[in-house]
Tab-separated table of C-alpha atoms and ligand atoms in Angstrom:
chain	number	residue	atom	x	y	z
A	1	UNK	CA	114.717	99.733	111.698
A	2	UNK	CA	114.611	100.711	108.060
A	3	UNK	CA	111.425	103.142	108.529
A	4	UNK	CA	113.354	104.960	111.222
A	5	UNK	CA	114.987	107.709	109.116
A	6	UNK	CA	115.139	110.590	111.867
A	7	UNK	CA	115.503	111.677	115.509
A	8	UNK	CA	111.461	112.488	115.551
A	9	UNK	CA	110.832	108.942	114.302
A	10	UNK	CA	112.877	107.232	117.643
A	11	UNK	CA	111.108	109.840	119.633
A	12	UNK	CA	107.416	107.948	118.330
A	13	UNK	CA	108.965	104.589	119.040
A	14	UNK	CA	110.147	105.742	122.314
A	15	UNK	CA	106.392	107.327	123.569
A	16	UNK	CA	104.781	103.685	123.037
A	17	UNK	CA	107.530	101.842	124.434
A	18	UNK	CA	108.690	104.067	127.792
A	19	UNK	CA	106.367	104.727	130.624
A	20	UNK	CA	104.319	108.041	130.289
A	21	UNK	CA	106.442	108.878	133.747
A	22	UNK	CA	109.954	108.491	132.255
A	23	UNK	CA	109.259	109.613	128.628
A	24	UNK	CA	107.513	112.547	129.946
A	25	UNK	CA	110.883	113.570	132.145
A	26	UNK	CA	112.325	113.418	128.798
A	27	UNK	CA	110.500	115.585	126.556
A	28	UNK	CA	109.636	118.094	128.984
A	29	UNK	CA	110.955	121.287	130.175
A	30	UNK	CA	110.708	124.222	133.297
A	31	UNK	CA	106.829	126.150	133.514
A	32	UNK	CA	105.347	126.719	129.796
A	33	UNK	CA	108.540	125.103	128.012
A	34	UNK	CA	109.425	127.768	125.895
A	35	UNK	CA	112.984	127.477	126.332
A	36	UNK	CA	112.975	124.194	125.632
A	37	UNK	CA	110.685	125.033	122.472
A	38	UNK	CA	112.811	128.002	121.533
A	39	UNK	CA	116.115	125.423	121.231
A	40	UNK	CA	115.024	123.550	118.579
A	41	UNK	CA	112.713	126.113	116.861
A	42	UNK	CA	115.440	128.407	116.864
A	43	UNK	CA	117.991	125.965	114.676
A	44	UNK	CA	115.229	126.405	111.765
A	45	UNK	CA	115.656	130.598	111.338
A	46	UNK	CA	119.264	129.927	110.385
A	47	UNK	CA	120.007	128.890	106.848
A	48	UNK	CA	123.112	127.477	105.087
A	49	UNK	CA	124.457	128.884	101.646
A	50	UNK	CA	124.264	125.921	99.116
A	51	UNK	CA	128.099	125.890	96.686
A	52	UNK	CA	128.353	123.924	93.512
A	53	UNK	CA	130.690	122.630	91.710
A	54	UNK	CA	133.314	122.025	94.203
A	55	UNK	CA	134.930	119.202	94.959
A	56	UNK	CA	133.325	117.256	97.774
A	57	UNK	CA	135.111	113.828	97.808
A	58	UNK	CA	137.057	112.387	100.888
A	59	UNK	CA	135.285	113.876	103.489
A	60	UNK	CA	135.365	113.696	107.413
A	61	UNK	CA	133.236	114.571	109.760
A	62	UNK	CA	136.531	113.762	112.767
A	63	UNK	CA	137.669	116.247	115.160
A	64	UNK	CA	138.503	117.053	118.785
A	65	UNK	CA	136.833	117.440	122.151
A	66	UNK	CA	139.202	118.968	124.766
A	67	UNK	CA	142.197	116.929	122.976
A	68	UNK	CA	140.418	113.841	122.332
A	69	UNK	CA	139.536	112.769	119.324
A	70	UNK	CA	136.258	112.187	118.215
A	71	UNK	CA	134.356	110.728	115.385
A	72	UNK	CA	132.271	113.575	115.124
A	73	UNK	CA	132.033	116.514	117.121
A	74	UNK	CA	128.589	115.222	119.245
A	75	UNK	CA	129.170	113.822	123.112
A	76	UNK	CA	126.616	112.107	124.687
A	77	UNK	CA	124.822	115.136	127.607
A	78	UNK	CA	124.573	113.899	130.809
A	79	UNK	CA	121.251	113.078	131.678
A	80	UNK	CA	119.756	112.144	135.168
A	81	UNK	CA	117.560	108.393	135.431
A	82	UNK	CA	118.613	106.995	131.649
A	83	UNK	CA	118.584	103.637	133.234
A	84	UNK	CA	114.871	104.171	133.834
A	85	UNK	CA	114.186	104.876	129.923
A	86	UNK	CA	115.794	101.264	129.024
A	87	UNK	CA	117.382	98.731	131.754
A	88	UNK	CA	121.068	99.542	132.404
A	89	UNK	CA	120.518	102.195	130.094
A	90	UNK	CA	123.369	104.331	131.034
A	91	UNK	CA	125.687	100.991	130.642
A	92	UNK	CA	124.362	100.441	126.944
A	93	UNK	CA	124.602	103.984	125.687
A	94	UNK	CA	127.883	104.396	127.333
A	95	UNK	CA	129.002	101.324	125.002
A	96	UNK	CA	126.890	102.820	121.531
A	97	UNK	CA	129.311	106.191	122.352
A	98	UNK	CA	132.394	104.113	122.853
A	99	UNK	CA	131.680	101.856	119.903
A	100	UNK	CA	130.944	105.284	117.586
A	101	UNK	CA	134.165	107.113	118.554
A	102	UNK	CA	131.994	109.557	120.673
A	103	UNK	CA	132.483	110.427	124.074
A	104	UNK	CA	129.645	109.570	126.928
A	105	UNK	CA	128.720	112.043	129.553
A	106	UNK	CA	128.044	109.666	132.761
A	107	UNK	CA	125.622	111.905	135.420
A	108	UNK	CA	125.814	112.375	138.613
A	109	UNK	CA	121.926	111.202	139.145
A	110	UNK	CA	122.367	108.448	136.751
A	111	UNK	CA	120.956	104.874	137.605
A	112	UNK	CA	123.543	102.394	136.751
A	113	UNK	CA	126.872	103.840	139.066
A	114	UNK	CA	130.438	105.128	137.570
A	115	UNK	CA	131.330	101.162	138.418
A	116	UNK	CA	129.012	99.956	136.502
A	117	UNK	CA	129.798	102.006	133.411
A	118	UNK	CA	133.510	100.919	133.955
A	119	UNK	CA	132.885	97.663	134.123
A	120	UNK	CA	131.332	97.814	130.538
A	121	UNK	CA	133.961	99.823	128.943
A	122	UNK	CA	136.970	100.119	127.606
A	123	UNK	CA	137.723	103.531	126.882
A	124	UNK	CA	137.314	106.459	129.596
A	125	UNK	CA	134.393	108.295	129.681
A	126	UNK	CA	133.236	111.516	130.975
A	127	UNK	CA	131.843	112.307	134.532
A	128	UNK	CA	129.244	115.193	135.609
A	129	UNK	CA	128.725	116.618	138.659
A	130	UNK	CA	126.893	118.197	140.731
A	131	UNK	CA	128.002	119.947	143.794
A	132	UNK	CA	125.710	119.152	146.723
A	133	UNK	CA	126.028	120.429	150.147
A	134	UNK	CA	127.470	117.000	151.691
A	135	UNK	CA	130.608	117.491	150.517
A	136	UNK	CA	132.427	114.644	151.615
A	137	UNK	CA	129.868	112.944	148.873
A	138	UNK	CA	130.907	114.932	146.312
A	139	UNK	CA	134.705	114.567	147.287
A	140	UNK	CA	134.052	110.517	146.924
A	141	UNK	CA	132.280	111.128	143.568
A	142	UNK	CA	135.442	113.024	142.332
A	143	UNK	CA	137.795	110.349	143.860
A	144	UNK	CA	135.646	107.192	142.419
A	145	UNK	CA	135.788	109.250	138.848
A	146	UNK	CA	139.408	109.587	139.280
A	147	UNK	CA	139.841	105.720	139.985
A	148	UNK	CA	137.501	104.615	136.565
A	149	UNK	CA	139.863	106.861	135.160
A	150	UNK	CA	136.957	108.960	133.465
A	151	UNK	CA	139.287	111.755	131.417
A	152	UNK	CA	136.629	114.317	132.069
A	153	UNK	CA	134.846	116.000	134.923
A	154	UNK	CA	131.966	118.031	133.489
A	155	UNK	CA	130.935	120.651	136.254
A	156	UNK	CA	127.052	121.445	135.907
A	157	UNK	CA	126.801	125.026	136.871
A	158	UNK	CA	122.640	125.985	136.736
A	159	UNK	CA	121.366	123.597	138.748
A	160	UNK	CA	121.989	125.245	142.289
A	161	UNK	CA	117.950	125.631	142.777
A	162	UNK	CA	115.642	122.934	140.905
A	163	UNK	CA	113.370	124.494	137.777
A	164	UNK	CA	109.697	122.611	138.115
A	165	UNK	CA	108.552	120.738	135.447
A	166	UNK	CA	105.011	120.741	135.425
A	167	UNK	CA	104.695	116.923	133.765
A	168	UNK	CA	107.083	115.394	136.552
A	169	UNK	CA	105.323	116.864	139.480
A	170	UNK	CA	101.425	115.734	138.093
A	171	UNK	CA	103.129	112.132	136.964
A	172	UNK	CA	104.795	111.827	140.262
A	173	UNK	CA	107.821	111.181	139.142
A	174	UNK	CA	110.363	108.114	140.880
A	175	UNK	CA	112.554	105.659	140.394
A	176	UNK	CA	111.881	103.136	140.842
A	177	UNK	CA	108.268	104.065	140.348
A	178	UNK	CA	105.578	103.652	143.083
A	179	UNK	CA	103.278	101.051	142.550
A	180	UNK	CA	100.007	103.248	142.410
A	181	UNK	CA	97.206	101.451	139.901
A	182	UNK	CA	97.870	104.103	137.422
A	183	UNK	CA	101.590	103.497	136.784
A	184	UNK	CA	101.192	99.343	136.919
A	185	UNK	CA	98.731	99.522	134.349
A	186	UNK	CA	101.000	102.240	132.157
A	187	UNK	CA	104.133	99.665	132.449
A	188	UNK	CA	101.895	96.642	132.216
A	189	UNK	CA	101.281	97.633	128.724
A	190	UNK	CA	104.792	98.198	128.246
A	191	UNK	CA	106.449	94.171	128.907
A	192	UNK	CA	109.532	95.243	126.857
A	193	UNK	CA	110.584	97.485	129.053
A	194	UNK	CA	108.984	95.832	132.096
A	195	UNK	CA	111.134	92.635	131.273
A	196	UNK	CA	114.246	94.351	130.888
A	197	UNK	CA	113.537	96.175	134.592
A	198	UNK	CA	113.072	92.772	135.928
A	199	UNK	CA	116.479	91.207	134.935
A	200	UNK	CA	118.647	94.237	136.125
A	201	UNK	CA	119.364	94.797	139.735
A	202	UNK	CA	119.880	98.568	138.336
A	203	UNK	CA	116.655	100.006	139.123
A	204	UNK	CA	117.589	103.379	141.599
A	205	UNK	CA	120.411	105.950	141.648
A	206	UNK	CA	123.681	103.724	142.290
A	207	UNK	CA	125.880	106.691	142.454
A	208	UNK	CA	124.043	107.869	145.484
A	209	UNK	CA	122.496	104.722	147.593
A	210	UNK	CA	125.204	103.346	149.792
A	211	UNK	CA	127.695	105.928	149.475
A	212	UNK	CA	126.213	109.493	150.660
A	213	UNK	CA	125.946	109.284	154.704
A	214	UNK	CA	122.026	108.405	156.103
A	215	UNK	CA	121.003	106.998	152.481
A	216	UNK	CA	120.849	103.597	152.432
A	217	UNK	CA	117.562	103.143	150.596
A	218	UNK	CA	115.459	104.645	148.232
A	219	UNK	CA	112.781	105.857	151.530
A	220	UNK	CA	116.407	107.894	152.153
A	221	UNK	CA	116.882	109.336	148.981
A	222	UNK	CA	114.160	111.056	148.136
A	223	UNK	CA	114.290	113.647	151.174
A	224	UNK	CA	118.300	113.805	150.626
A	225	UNK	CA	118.342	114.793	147.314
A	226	UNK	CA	115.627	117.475	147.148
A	227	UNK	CA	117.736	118.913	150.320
A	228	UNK	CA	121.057	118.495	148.868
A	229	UNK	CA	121.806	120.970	146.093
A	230	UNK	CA	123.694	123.642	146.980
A	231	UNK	CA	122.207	127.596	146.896
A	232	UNK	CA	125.736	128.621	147.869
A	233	UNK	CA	128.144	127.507	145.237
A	234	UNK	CA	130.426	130.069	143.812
A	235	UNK	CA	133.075	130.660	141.054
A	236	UNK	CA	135.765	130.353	144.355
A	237	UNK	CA	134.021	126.668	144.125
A	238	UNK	CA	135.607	126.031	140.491
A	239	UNK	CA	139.109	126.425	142.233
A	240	UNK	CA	138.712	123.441	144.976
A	241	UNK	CA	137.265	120.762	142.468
A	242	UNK	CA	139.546	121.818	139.883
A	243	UNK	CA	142.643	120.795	142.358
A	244	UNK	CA	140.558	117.585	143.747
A	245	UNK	CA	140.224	116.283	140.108
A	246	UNK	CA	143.398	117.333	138.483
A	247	UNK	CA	142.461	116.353	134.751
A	248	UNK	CA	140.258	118.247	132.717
A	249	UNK	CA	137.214	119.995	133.290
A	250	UNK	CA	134.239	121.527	131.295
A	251	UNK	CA	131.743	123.808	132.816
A	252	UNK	CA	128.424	123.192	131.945
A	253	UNK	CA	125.368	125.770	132.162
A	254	UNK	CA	126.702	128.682	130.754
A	255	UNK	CA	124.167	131.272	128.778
A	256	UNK	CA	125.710	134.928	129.053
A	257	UNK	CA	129.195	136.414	128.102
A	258	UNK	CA	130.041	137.929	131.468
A	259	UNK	CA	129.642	134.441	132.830
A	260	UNK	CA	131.921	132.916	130.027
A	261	UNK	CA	134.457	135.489	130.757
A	262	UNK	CA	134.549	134.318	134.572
A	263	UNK	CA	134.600	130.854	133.018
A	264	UNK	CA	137.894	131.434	131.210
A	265	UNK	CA	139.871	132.753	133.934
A	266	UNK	CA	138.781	129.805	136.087
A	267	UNK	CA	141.759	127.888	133.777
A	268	UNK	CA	139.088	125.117	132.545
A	269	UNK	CA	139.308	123.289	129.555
A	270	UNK	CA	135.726	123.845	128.160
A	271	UNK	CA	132.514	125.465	128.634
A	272	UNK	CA	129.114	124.358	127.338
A	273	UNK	CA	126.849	127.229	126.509
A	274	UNK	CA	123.592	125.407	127.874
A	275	UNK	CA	120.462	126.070	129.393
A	276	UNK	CA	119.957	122.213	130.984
A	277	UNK	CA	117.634	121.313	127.710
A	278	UNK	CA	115.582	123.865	128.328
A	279	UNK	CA	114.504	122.582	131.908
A	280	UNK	CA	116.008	125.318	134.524
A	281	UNK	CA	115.093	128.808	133.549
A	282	UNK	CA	111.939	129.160	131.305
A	283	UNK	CA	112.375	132.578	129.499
A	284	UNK	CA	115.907	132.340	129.032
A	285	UNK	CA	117.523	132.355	125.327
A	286	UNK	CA	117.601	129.060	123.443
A	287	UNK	CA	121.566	127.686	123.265
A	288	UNK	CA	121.890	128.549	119.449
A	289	UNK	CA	121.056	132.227	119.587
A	290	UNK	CA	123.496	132.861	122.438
A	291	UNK	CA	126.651	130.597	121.351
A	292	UNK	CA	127.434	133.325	119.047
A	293	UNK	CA	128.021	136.337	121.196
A	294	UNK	CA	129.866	133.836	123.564
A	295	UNK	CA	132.602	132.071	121.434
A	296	UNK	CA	133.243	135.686	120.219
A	297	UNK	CA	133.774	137.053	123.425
A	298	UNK	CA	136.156	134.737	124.947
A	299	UNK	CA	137.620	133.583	121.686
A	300	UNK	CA	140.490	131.146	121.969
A	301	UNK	CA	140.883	131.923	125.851
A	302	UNK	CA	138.491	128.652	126.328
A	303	UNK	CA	136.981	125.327	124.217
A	304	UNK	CA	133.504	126.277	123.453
A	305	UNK	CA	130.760	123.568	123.038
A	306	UNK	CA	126.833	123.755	123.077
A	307	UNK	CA	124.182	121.715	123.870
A	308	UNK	CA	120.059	121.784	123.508
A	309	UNK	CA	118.062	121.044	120.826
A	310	UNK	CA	120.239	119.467	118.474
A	311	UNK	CA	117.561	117.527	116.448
A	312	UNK	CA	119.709	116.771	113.576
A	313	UNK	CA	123.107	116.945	112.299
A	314	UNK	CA	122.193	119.644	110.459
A	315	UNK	CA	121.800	121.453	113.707
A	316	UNK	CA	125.145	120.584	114.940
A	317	UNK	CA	126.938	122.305	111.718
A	318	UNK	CA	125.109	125.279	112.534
A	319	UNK	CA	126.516	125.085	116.146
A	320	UNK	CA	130.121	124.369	114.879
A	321	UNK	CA	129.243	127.333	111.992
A	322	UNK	CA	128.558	129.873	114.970
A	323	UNK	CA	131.493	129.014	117.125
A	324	UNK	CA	131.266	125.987	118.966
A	325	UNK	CA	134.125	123.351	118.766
A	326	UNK	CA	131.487	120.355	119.959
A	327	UNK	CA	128.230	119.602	120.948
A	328	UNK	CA	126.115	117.512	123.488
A	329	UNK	CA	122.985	115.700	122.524
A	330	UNK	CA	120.087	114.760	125.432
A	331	UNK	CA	117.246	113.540	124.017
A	332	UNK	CA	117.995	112.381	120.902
A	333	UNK	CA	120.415	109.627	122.676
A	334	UNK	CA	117.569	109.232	125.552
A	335	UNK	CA	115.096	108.559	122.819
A	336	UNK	CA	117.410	106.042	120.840
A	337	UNK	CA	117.604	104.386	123.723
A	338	UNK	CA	114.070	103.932	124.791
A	339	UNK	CA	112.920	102.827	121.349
A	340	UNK	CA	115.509	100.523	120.640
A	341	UNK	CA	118.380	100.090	123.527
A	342	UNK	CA	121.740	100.272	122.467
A	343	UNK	CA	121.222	99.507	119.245
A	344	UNK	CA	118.767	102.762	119.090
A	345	UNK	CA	121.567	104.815	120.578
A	346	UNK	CA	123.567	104.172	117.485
A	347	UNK	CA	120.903	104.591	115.262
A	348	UNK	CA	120.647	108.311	116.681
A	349	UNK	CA	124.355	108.637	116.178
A	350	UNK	CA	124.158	107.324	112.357
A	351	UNK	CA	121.008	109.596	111.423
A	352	UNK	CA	122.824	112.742	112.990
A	353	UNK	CA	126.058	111.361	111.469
A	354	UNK	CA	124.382	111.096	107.791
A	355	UNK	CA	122.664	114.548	108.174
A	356	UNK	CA	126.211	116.375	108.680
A	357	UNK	CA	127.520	114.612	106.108
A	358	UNK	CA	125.173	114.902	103.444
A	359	UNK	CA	125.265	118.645	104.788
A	360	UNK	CA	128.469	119.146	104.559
A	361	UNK	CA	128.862	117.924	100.784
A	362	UNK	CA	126.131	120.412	99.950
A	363	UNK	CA	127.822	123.562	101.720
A	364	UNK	CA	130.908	122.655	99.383
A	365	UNK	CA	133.184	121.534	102.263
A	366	UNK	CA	135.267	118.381	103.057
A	367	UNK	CA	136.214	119.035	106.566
A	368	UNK	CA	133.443	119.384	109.559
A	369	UNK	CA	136.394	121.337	111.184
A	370	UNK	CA	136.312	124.179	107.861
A	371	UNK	CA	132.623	125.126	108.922
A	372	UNK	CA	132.380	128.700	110.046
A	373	UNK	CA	130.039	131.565	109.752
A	374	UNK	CA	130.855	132.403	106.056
A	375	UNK	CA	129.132	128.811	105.626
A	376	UNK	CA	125.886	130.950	106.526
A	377	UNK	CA	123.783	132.621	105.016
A	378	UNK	CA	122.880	136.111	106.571
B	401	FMN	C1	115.983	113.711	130.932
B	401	FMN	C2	117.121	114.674	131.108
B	401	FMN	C3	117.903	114.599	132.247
B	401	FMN	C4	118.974	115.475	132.407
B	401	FMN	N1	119.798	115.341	133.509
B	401	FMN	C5	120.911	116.091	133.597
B	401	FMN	C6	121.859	115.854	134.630
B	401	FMN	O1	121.690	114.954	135.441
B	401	FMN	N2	122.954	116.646	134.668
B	401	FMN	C7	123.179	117.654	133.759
B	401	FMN	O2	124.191	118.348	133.838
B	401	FMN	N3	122.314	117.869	132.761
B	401	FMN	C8	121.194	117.118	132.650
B	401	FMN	N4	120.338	117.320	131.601
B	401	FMN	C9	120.648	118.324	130.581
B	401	FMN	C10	121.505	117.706	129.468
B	401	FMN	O3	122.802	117.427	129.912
B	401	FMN	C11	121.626	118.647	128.263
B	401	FMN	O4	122.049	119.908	128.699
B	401	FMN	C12	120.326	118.781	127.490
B	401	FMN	O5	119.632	117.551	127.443
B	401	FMN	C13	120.594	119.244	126.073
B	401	FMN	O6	119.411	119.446	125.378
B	401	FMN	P1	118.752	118.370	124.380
B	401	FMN	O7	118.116	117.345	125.252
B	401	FMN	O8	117.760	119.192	123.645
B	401	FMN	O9	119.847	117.800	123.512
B	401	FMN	C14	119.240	116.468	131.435
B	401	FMN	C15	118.429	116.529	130.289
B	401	FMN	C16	117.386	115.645	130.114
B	401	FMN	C17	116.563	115.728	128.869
């Protein structure tokens, strides 16, 4: 553990212990990936000014997330198949968040089911969704969040129509994965992961199997879900899952102002300015360049948060810097977690942790919360 000093370093680990097919869904993104380049690349062309001689003791990173507090200002993103990077993967990094003082961002697509996560946990957690077209599905998905008491629904907004990544499509992407030659010899060189697959019964998406009508097995699933996302959803669709759910909700997906403005009035608690990591619409902005013109245009009318390509925690005080009250990491938890299970989750947490901290001392601030643009150097 001690020569694993960064996110990049967990992402190496991660490559030689994760199938090709499930790392790969990872680190890729939609067509040529330059969104999903431009997210992180774009954190480097902003620079912090460097203070001395203030006085940098008793510092804290704490803040809030839609009321809650949080140990830092970094949720765990909701990410489709994490139980196929480690066994009962979304189980273990659900615990890592809860154990941090972090909140965890349970998908709709996820492997292990929103009972499964309860079971594990103490604390609530937070529940995505997507809005397919069965919609008595996605009316039980709302209800069964309700009764694990998740505090969050987080409403995924650009995922109406499916962006192709290339990688997914050539590795023929599954879960569970089909026994072709190719992918037993890739996970026979792989037994850590291979054993942990064989002791959990968690190997296909529980949220879905046995609960959405005509899908009782995985043969069922994969024609259902490629079917089931909706071309049709609309802002008048905010209203009717806002009054189903009742608690608070975050809309997720969010790149241009107008958009945020429509956001606002919907009476939601947050929005995440987000392009899905990079892996919906190739060509669009990264994240970081347009949080800015966002949390100025619908300044205190809405929570603003951001997610993709956070790398570092220097990357989330540049998101906090340019307006956002929190941020969502994907891949950085999804590689924790394939290099080193739960235990690798946390390790992301502390690196990103360390970085704002260290960060923070430097800028000549105490608070995480103090960061704005005049912390910037432009
Ligand atoms: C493997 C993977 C699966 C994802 N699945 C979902 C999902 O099921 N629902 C969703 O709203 N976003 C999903 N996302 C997008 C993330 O929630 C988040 O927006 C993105 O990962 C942030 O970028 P980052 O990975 O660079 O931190 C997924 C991202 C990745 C990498």
């Amino acid at each position: 553990m001690s020569a694993i000093l960064t996110i990049a370093d967990l992402k190496d680990l991660a490559r030689r212990r994760v199938p090709k097919m499930f790392f790969d869904y990872a680190d890729s993104g939609a067509w040529t990936e330059s969104t999903y380049r431009a997210n992180e690349e774009d954190f480097g062309k902003i620079k912090f000014r460097q203070r001395v001689l203030v006085d940098m003791s008793n510092r804290s990173l704490e803040s809030t997330m839609i009321g809650e507090k949080v140990a830092m200002p970094v949720a765990l993103a909701p990410t489709g198949m994490t139980g196929m990077q480690h066994a009962d993967g979304e189980m273990l990094a659900a615990q890592a968040a809860e154990e941090f003082g972090v909140p965890f961002t349970l998908s709709t697509m996820s492997i292990c089911s929103i009972e499964d996560v309860a079971s594990v946990t103490k604390k609530p957690f937070w529940f995505q969704l997507y809005v397919l077209r069965d919609k008595d599905f996605v009316l039980g998905l709302i209800d069964r969040a309700k009764a694990a008491q998740c505090s969050a629904l987080v409403l995924t907004l650009d995922l109406q129509i499916l962006g192709q990544r290339h990688k997914d499509v050539r590795n023929g992407l599954s879960a569970p994965p089909r026994m072709t030659l190719a992918n037993v010899i890739d996970m026979a060189i792989r037994p850590r992961w291979c054993l942990g697959m064989a002791g959990t019964p968690r190997r296909t998406f529980r949220n879905i199997v046995g609960h959405a009508k005509g899908v009782g097995d995985v043969a069922s699933l994969a024609s259902w879900t490629t079917e089931q996302f909706d071309q049709h959803l609309s802002w008048k669709d905010v209203a009717w899952i806002k009054e189903r759910w009742g608690g608070k909700l975050i809309l997720k997906g969010i790149l241009d102002k107008e958009d945020a403005l429509m956001a606002a009035k919907t009476g939601a608690d947050a929005i995440v300015v987000s392009n899905h990591g990079g892996r919906q619409l190739d060509g669009a902005s990264s994240s970081i360049m347009a949080l800015e013109e966002i949390a100025d245009a619908v300044g205190d009318s809405i929570e603003v948060h951001m997610d993709g390509g956070i790398r570092s925690g220097q990357d989330v005080l540049k998101a906090l810097c340019l307006g956002a009250k929190g941020t969502y990491i994907g891949r950085p938890f999804l590689y924790g977690l394939g290099a080193l299970g739960k235990e690798g989750v946390t390790k992301a947490l502390e690196i990103i942790r360390k970085e704002m901290d260290i960060t923070l001392a430097l800028c000549g601030k105490r608070l995480a919360t103090d960061m704005g643009k005049d912390q910037l150097r432009r």
